[in-house]
Amino acid sequence: MSERRVETAAVGAALHAFVAELFPICRSITGDGVRATLAAIARRVPALPLIVHEVPSGTPVFDWTVPREWNVRDAWIANAGGERVVDLARSNLHLVGYSVPVDAHLTLAELKPRLHTLPDHPDWIPFRTTYYDEDWGFCLSERQLQSLPDGTYAVRIDSTLAPGSLTYGEALIPATEPDAGEVLLSCHVCHPSLANDNLAGIAVATELAARLAARPRRRYAYRFLFIPGTIGSITWLARNEATVAHIRHGLVLTCLGDRGRPTYKRSRRGDAEIDRVAAHVLATMGGAHRIVPFEPWGYDERQYCSPAFDLPVGCLMRTPYGQFPEYHSSADDLAFVDPAALAESLGLAAGIVDGLEANRVYRRRDPRAEPQLGRRGLWDPVGGKTRTTNDLAMLWVLNLCDGRHTLLDVAERAGLPLPTLAAAAERLVTHGLLDEVGA
Ligand code: ZN
């Protein structure tokens, strides 16, 4: 294997190991599972300035209210012989999330309306929740349901739904340049043992945060949010209406570990800088990929892109939510998440960030004709040869960097990768031929 491939394999293995570490935790939109997940992120990246916020139950957040906190210790269904036929201890998907406490005996017929299965995938356990409706239920495989004999079953749910708080994590990695604003990176942390849908996004976001925190230079500040889906982003927006003004670009990171091709979902604006940068990076870095338009469905981009905010926030994923059969089921497990896909997703997210950092505006110091590059050592003096990509990048920068075009404009027009043009621009700045506008 080449050195680069060995490195990619190591990155993928490390990301997958973090997914595996987080996998057993019983998460929901509130409760100790979210806290344990945030603690694991903090342990993994000690340099990350992660703040854990606790927002009290009952706090109004726009049209919503922070719900009561839910925690569960034990939940099971036992047959007449006392054998636990369905047990939270075996899979935390077995219990419908936010189930209220129960201690009862029911016949199978009485129990059945509360049992959820996936008849099309008879060996999988579905993931179901009842966040905003006081209820309870269990999830199991269709095959197991069919095997349950009639009779009376003992049902026990040892949960609490009580005033507490909604927990989310936030880390702001500061910029090293003034006044450029912030990039928002957001992922949800509210699903239990589901590997692609939530843990892959968390693992990629955590590693991206570690890398950004370790950089000596950052044009933008980077605000990472590790939040419960929907209610978490609504809560954050309600508490941060003033912060929103600083956000220049944003990405929701989700479903980044399956073997499908990468997908970028555009922001509500459709043509924001993040949308153009992401499309350019996927076209120049990745192989097969897809770019899809905004729709008011999916993850927290729905809230960031609500009309009052209309933030330039897109969503990076692989196979979109709901479009892989394993979605919201026990088949979204550790085997479903591929280390190579995780590593590629991290590379794409980092590439988009690099693109945002590089997309500056430059102006020729003296825009009359071409400068003589040979005498500056920027040009192979032997004429008549085919010019390299770097040579062409330099010519494109010298031609289009007139103070009006961004480097992304140049990249799109030249059909060259943004990093190649950024390197050319840097060389020309060093040689006094180019200046960054506003720097
Ligand atoms: Zn989900």
CSV table of N, CA and C in Angstrom, one decimal, residues 37 50 187 250 355 360 366:
chain,number,residue,atom,x,y,z
A,37,THR,N,-22.0,10.9,25.8
A,37,THR,CA,-21.5,11.1,24.5
A,37,THR,C,-20.6,12.4,24.4
A,50,LEU,N,-14.8,22.5,24.6
A,50,LEU,CA,-16.2,22.1,24.5
A,50,LEU,C,-16.9,22.5,25.8
A,187,CYS,N,-24.0,18.5,14.3
A,187,CYS,CA,-24.4,17.1,14.1
A,187,CYS,C,-25.3,16.7,15.3
A,250,GLY,N,-22.1,27.2,6.8
A,250,GLY,CA,-22.4,26.1,7.7
A,250,GLY,C,-22.6,24.8,7.0
A,355,GLY,N,-11.6,24.8,1.3
A,355,GLY,CA,-12.1,25.6,0.2
A,355,GLY,C,-12.6,26.9,0.7
A,360,ARG,N,-10.5,33.4,-1.3
A,360,ARG,CA,-10.2,34.8,-1.1
A,360,ARG,C,-10.3,35.6,-2.4
A,366,ASP,N,0.2,45.0,-10.7
A,366,ASP,CA,0.3,45.7,-12.0
A,366,ASP,C,-0.4,44.8,-13.0
